[in-house]
Tab-separated table of C-alpha atoms and ligand atoms in Angstrom:
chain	number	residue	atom	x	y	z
A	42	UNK	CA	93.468	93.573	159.850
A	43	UNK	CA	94.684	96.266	162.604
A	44	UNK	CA	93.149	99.615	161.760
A	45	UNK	CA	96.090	102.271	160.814
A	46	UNK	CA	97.202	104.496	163.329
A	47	UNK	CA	96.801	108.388	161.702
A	48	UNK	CA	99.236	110.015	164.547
A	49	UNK	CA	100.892	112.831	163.777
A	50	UNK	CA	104.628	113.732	164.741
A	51	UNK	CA	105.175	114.822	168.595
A	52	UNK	CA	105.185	118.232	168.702
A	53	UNK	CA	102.353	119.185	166.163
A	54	UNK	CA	99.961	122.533	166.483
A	55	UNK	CA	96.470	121.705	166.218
A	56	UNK	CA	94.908	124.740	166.153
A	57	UNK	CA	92.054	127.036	164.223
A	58	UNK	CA	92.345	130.098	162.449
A	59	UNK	CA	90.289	133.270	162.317
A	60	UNK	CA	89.982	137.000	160.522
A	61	UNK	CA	89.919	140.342	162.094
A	62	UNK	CA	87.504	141.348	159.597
A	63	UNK	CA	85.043	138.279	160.041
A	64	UNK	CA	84.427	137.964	163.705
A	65	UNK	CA	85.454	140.798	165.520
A	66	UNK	CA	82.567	143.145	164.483
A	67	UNK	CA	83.048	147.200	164.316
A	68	UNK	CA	85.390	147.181	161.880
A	69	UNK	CA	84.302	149.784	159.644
A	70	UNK	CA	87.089	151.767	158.240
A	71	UNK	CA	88.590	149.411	155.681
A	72	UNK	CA	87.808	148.393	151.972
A	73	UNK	CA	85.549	145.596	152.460
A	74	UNK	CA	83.345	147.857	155.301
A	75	UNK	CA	82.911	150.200	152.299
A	76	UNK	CA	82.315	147.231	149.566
A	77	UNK	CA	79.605	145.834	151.454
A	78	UNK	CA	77.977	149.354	151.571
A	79	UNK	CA	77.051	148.592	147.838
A	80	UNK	CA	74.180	147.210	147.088
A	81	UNK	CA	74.003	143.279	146.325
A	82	UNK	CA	77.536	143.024	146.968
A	83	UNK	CA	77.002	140.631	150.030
A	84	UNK	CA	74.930	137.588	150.319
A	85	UNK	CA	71.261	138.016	151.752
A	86	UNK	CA	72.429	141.897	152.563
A	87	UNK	CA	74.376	140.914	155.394
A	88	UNK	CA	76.476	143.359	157.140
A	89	UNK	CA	79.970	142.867	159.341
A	90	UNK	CA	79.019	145.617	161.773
A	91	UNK	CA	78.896	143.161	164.895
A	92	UNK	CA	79.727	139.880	163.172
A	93	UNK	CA	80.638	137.497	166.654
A	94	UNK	CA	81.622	140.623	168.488
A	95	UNK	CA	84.828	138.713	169.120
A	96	UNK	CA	86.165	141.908	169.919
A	97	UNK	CA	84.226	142.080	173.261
A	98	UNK	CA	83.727	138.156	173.630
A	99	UNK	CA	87.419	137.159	172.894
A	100	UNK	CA	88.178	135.795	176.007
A	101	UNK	CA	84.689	133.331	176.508
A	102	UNK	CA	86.009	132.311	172.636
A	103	UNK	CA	90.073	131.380	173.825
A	104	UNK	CA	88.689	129.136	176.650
A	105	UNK	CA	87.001	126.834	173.822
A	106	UNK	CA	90.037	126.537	172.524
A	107	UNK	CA	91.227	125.555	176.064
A	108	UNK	CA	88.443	123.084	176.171
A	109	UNK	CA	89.212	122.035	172.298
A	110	UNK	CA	92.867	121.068	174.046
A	111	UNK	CA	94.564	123.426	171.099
A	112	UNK	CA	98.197	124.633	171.635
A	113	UNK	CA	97.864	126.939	168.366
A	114	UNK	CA	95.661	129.955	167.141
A	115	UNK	CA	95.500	131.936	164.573
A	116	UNK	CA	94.512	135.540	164.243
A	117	UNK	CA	94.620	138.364	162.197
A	118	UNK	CA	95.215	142.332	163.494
A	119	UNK	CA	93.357	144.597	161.839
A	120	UNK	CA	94.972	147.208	160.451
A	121	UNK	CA	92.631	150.081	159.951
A	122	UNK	CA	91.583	149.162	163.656
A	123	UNK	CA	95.490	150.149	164.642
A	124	UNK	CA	95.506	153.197	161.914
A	125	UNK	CA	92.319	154.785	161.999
A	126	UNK	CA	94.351	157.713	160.337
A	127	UNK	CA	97.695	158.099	158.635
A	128	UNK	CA	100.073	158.105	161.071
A	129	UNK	CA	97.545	158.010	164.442
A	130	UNK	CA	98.233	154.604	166.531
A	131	UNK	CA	95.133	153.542	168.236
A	132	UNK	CA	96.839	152.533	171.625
A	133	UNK	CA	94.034	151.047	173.032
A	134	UNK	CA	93.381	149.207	170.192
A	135	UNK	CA	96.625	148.440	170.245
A	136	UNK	CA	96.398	147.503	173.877
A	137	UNK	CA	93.554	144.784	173.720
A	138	UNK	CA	95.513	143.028	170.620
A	139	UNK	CA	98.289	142.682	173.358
A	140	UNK	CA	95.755	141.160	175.738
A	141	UNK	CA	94.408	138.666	173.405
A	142	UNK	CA	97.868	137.791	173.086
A	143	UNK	CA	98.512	137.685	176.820
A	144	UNK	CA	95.395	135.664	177.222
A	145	UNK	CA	96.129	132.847	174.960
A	146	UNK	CA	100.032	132.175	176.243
A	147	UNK	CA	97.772	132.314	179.508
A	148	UNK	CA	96.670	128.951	178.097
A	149	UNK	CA	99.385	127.956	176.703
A	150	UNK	CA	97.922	128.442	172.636
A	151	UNK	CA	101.110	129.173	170.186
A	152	UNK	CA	99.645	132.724	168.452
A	153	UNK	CA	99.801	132.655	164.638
A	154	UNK	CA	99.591	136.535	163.350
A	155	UNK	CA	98.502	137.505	160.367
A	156	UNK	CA	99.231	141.144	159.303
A	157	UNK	CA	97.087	141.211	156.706
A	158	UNK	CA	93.779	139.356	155.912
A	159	UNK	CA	92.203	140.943	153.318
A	160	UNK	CA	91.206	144.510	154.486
A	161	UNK	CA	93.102	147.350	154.006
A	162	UNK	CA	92.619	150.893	155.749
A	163	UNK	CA	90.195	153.288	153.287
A	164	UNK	CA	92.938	156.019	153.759
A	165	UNK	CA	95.553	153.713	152.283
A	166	UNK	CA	93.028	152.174	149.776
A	167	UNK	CA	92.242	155.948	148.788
A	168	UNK	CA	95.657	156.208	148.532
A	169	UNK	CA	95.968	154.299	145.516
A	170	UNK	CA	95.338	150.930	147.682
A	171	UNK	CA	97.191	148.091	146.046
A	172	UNK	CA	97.964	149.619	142.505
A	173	UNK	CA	100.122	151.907	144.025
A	174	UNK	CA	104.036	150.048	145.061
A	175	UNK	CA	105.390	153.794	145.568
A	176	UNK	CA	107.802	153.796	149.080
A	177	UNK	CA	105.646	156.082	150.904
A	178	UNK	CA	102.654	154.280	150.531
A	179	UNK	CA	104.164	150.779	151.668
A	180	UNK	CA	105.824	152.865	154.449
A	181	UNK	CA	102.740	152.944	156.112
A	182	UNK	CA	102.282	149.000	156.459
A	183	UNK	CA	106.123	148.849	157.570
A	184	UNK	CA	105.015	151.304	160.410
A	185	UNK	CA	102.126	149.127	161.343
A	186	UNK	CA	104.171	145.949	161.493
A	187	UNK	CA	106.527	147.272	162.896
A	188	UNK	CA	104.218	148.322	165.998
A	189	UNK	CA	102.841	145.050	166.261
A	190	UNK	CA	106.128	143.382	166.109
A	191	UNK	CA	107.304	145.345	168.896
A	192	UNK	CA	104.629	145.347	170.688
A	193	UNK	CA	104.118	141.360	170.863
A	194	UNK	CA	107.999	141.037	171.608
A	195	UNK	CA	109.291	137.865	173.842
A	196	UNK	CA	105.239	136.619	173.322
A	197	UNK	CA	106.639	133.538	171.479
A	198	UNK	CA	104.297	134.875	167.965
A	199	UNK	CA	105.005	132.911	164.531
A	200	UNK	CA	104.191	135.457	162.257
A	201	UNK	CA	102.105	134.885	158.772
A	202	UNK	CA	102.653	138.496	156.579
A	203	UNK	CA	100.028	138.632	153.959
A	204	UNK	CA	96.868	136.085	153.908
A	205	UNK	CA	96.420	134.779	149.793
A	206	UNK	CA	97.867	137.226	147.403
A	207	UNK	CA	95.946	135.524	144.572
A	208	UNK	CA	92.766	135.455	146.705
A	209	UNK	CA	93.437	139.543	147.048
A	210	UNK	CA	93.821	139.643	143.320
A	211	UNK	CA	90.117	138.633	142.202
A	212	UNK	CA	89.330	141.771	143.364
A	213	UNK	CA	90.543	142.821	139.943
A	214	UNK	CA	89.307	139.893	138.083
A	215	UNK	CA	85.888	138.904	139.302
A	216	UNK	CA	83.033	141.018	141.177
A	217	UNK	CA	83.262	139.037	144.446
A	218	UNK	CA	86.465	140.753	146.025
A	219	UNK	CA	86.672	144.647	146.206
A	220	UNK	CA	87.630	146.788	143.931
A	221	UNK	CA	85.349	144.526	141.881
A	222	UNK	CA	87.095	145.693	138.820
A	223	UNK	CA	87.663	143.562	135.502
A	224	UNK	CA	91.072	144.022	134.539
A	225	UNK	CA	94.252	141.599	133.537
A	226	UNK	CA	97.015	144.795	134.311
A	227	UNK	CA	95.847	145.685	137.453
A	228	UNK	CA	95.662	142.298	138.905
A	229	UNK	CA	99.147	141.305	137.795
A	230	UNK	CA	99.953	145.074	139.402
A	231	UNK	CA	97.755	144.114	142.540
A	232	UNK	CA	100.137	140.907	142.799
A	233	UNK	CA	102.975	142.637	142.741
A	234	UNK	CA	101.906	144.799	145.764
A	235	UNK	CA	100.859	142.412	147.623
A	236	UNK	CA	104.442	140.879	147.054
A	237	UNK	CA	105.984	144.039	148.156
A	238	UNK	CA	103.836	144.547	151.312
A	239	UNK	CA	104.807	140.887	151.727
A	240	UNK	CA	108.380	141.570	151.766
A	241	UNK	CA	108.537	144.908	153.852
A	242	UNK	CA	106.256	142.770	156.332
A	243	UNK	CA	109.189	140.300	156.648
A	244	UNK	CA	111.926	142.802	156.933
A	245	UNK	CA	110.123	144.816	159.172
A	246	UNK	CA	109.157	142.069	161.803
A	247	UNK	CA	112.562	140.399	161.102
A	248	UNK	CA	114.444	143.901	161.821
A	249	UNK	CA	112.513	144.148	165.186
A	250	UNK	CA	112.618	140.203	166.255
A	251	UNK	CA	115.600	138.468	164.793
A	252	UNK	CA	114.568	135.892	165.752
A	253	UNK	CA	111.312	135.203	164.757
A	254	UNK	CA	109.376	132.810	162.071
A	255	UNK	CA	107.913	134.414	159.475
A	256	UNK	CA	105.940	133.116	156.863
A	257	UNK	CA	103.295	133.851	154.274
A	258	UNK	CA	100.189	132.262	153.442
A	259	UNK	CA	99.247	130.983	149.971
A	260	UNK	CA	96.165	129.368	149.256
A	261	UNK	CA	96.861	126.947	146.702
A	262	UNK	CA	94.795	126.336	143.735
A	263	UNK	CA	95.362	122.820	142.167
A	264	UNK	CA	94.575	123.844	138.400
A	265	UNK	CA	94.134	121.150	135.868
A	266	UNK	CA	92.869	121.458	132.215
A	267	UNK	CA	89.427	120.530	131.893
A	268	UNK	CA	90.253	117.899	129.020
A	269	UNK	CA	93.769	117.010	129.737
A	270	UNK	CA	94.258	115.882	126.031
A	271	UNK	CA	93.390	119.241	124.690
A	272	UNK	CA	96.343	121.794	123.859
A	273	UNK	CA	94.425	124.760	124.885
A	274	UNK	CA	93.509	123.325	128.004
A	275	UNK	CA	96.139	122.320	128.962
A	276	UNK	CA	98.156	125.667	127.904
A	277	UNK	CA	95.321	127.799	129.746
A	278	UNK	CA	95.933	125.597	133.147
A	279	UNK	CA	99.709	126.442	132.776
A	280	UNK	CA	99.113	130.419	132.378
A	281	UNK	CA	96.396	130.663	135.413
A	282	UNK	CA	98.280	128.200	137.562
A	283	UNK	CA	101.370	130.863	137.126
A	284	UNK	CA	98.656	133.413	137.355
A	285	UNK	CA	97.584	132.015	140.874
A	286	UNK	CA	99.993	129.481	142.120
A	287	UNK	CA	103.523	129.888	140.065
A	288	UNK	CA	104.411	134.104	140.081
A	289	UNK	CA	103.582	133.729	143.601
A	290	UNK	CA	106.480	130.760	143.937
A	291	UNK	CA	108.736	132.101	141.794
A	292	UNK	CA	108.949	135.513	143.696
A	293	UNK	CA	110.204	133.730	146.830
A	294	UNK	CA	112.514	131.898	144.939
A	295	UNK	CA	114.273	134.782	142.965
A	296	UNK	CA	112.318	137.550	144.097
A	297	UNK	CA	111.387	138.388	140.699
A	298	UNK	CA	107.889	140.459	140.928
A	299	UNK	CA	105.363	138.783	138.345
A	300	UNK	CA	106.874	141.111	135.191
A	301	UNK	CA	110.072	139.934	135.786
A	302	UNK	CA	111.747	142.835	137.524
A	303	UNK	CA	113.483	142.229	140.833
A	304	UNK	CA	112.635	143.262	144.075
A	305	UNK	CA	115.503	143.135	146.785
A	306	UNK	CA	114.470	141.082	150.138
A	307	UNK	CA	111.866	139.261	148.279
A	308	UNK	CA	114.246	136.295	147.728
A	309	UNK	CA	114.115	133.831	150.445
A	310	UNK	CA	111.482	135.859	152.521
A	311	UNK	CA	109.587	133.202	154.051
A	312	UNK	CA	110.844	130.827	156.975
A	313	UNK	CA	107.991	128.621	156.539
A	314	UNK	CA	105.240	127.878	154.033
A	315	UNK	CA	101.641	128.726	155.299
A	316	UNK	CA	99.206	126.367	153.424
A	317	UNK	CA	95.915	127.109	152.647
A	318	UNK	CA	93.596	124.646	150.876
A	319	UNK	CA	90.335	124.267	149.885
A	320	UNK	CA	89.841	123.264	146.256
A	321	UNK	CA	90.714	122.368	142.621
A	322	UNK	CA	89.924	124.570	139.904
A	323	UNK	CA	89.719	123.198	136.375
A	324	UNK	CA	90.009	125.401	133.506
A	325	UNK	CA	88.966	125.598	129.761
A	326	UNK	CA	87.631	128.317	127.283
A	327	UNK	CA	85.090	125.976	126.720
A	328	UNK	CA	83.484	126.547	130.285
A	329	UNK	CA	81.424	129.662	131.612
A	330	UNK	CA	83.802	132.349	132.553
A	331	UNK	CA	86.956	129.833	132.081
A	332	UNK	CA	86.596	128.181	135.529
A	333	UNK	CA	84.572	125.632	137.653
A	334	UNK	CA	85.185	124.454	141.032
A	335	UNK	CA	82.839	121.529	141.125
A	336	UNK	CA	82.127	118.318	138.825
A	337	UNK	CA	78.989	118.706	137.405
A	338	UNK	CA	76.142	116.223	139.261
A	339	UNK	CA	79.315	115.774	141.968
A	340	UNK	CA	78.909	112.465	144.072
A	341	UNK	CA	78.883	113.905	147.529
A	342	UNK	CA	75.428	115.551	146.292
A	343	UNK	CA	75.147	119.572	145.497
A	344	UNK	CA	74.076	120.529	149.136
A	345	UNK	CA	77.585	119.036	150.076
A	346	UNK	CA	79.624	121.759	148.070
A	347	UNK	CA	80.886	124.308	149.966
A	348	UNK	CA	77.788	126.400	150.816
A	349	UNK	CA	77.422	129.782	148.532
A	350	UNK	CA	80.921	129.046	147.216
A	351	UNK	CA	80.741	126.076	145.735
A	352	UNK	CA	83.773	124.289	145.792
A	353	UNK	CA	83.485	120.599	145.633
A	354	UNK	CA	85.870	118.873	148.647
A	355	UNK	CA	89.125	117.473	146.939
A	356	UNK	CA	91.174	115.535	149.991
A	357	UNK	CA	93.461	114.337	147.672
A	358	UNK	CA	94.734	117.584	146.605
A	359	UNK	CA	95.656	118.500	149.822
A	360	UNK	CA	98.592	115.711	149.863
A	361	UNK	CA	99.072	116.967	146.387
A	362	UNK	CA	99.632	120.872	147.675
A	363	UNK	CA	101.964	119.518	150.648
A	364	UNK	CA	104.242	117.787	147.538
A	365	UNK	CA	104.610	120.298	145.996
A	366	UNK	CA	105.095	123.051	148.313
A	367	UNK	CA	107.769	120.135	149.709
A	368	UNK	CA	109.481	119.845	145.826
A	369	UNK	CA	109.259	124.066	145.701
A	370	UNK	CA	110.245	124.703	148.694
A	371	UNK	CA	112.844	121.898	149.969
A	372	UNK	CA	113.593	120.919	153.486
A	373	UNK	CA	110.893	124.208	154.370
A	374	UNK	CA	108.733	123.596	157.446
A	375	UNK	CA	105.148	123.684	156.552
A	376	UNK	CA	101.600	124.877	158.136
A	377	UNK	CA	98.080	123.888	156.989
A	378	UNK	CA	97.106	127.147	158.262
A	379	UNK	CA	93.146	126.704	156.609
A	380	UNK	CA	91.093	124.321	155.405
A	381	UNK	CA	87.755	123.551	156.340
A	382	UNK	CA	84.089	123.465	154.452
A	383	UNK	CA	80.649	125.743	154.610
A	384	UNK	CA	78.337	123.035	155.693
A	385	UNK	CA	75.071	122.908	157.594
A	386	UNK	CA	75.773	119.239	157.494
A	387	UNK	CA	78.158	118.259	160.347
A	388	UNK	CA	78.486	114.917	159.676
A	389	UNK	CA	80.132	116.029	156.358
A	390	UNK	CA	82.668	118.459	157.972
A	391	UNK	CA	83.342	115.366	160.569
A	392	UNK	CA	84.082	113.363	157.268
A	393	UNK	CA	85.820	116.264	155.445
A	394	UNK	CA	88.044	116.314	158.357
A	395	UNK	CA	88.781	113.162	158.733
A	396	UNK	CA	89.823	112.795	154.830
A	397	UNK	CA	91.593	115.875	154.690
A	398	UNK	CA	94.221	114.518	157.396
A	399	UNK	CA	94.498	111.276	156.610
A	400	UNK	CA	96.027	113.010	153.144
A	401	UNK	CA	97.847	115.030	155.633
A	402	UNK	CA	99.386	112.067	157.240
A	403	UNK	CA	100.305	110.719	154.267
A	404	UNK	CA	102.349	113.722	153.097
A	405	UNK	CA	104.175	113.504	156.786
A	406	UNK	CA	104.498	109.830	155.908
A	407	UNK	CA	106.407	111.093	152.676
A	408	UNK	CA	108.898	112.991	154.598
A	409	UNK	CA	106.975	116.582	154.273
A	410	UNK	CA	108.155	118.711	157.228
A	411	UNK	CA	104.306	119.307	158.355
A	412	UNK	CA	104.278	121.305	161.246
A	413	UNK	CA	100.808	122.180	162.480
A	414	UNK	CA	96.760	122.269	161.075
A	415	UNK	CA	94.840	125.319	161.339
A	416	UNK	CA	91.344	123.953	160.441
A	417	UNK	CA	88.980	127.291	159.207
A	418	UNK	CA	87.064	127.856	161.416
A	419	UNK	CA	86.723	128.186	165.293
A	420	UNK	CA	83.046	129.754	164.940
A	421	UNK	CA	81.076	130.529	162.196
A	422	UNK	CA	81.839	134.067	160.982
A	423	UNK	CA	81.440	136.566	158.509
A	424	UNK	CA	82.279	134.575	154.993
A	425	UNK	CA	82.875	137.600	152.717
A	426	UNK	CA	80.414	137.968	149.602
A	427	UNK	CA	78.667	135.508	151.184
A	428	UNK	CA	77.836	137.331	153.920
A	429	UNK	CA	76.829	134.497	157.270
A	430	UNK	CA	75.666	131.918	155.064
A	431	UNK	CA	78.463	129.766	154.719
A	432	UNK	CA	79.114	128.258	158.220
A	433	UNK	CA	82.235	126.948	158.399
A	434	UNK	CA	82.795	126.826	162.159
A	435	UNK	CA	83.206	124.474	164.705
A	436	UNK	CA	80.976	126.158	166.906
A	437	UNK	CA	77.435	127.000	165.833
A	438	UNK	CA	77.130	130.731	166.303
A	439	UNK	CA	73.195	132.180	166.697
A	440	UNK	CA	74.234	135.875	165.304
A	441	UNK	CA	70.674	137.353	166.848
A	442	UNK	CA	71.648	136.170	170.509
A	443	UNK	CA	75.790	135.421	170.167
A	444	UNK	CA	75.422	132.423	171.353
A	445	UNK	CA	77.975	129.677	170.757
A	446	UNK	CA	77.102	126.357	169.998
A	447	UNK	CA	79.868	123.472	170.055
A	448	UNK	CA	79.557	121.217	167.145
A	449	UNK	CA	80.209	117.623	167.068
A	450	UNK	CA	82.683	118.258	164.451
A	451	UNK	CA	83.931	120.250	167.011
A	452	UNK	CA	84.109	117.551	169.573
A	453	UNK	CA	85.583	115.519	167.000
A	454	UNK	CA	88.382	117.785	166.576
A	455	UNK	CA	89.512	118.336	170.365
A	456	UNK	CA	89.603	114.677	170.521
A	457	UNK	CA	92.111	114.794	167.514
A	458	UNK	CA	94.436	117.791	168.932
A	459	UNK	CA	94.167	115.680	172.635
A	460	UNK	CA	95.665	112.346	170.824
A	461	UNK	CA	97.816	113.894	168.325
A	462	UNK	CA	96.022	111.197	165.818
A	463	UNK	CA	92.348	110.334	164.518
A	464	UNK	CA	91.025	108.866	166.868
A	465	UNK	CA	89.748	105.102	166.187
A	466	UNK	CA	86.365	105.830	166.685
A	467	UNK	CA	86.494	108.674	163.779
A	468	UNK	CA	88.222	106.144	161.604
A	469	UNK	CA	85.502	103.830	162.065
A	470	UNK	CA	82.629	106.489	161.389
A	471	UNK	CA	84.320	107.429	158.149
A	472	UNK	CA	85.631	104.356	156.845
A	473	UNK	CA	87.223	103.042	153.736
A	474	UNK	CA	88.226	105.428	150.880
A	475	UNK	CA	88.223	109.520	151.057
A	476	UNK	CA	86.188	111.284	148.812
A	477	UNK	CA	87.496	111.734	145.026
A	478	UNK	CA	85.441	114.372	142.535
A	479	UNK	CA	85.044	112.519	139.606
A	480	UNK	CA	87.093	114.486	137.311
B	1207	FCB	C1	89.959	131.631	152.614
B	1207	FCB	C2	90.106	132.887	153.464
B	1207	FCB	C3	89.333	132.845	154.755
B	1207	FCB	C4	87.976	132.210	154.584
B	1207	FCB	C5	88.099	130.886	153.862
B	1207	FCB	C6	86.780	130.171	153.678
B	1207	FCB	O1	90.262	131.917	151.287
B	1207	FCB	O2	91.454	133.084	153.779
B	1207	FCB	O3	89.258	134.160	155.256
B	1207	FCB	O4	87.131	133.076	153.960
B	1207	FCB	O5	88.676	131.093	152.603
């Protein structure tokens, strides 16, 4: 029998995506530098301070994507880098964010921005951070977008506003995300910040480039009941999938904040859907704090769960997260713009690849207006909590000397962008069904 073709529509972005925070190194005035000051907050002690010193190294890292054959990137600009104080641009911060820029139209890359990835500037988090929704205080982030819109003008940017609002909110539900707090009200308050920064980050790029796409990035959690017959289960994976997946939806649709009340220019503020996916969560009062993102004794084999984090890889549910952004969202373009796995096994991320878009292709087979695939990450980098650890690049990085590494996975994946399909070879290798958790 002829072996499928996996090609994906003409046009498509193949590119990676990165973090401010996790590679550039020296950023140090923002709420995770201060989180990892604490003691056993971070995995193994491990410290951002130089990370891959992308900062320096940025151009030696945009000619492997050159050599990767990408025509997209994404980035994040650091805020607290931009705003060291209230108020105070940092020009020549401001200045080398434009070069980066420069440098990867130089090689013909399509720039995905993020405005914000996590980190917020200690002033602003001292501020009140995300509890506080006041004007003033989101004034700030309308200045700073507003500078980096303008600033990036005519540079042919797609624009991504805030990276995982639900991601953001653990902060105020588990001990892995600052604040590290423990508390129901000011996550569901933290959410509905993080929709309001979302929405003055659309109006404010939109107000300074018409024309521009803007979108923002949700990671999607796939939630299911742990024992689909049981009523409690099952109600529990209703209220956290609104929780994580559903207040989120629902505020783009009406622009209803998570309490209900409205917020004007929150309807309709996305031009596209950035999709981030990773992994299923199942849900019952019944388990350890609620939640687990792996089957217990998984098939793929414990050291094949996302390193540190755990996650167990769920191909399927990326096809499933591309439906139904597709039935939310009709007739809206759509970005992977992450998925990837923290593996020091590369034949694994070669296979996780491999699964994870041949589920993409079938949701492009399905009609699903799938524009591009970010796949996390270029290089290894600094994986929050779990401090270097996790490796989920495509590129080996050796943090003592900087050195970069390319990975076969890596090889595997400019071969992919060159095509625009898995290549034969890859379909071969990784034959047969994808990998299914057994739920
Ligand atoms: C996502 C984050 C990204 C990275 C990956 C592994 O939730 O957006 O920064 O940490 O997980």
């Amino acid at each position: 029998m002829a072996q499928k073709e996996y090609a994906f529509p003409k046009g498509f972005l193949w590119g990676t995506a990165t973090a401010a925070h996790q590679i550039e190194g020296g950023n140090r005035n923002n709420n995770w530098w201060e989180f990892e000051q604490r003691p056993g907050a971070i995995r193994n002690g491990d410290s951002s301070a130089k990370a891959c010193d992308h900062w320096n190294l940025y151009k030696k890292d945009f000619a492997w994507l050159t050599k990767l054959h990408q025509n997209a990137y994404r980035m994040s600009v650091e805020w607290s880098r931009l705003y060291p104080e209230p108020g105070r641009l940092d020009r020549k911060a401001l200045d080398r964010y434009v070069a980066m820029i420069d440098e990867l139209r130089k090689r013909k890359i399509t720039p995905f921005v993020t405005l914000l990835h996590f980190t917020v500037p200690t002033w602003w988090d001292r501020q009140g951070g995300l509890l506080n929704r006041r004007r003033e205080h989101l004034a700030h982030f309308e200045e700073f977008c507003t500078t980096v819109a303008e600033a990036f003008r005519g540079k042919g940017v797609y624009w991504n506003t805030i990276n995982e609002i639900s991601i953001v909110m653990l902060g105020y539900l588990t001990d892995e995300f600052p604040p590290a707090e423990k508390s129901f009200l000011k996550a569901a308050r933290a959410v509905n910040t993080l929709l309001a920064l979302h929405e003055t980050a659309y109006r404010s790029v939109k107000r300074a480039l018409p024309d521009s796409k803007i979108g923002l990035v949700h990671n999607m959690q796939m939630v299911q009941p742990l024992d689909p017959r049981s009523l409690s289960d099952r109600a529990l994976a209703r209220a956290v999938d609104f929780l994580f997946n559903g207040s989120i939806f629902r505020g783009l649709k009406t622009g209803r904040l998570i309490h209900g009340k409205r917020l004007p220019g929150l309807r309709g503020s996305t031009d596209f859907f950035g999709l981030n996916f990773y992994n299923f969560m199942q849900v019952s009062r019944s388990l350890p704090d609620m939640v687990r993102t792996a089957t217990p004794d998984p098939t793929c084999g414990e050291e094949k769960l996302c390193a540190g984090i755990g996650w167990e890889p769920y191909p399927e549910g990326l096809y499933l997260a591309l439906k139904r952004v597709a039935a939310e969202f009709p007739g809206m373009p759509v970005y992977v713009t992450e998925n990837g796995i923290g593996t020091d096994d590369d034949a694994w991320r070669r296979r996780y690849l491999v699964d994870h878009l041949k589920m993409a292709h079938r949701a492009v087979e399905d009609g699903v207006d799938l524009r591009g695939f970010f796949h996390w990450s270029l290089m290894d980098n600094f994986e929050w909590a779990q401090g270097y650890m996790s490796r989920f690049g495509l590129i080996n990085m050796d943090y003592r000397t900087q050195k970069r590494t390319l990975r076969e996975s890596g090889r595997l994946y400019g071969e992919i962008s060159l095509r625009n399909a898995i290549p034969p070879a890859a379909l071969k290798k990784f034959p047969g069904d994808i990998y299914r958790p057994r739920f």
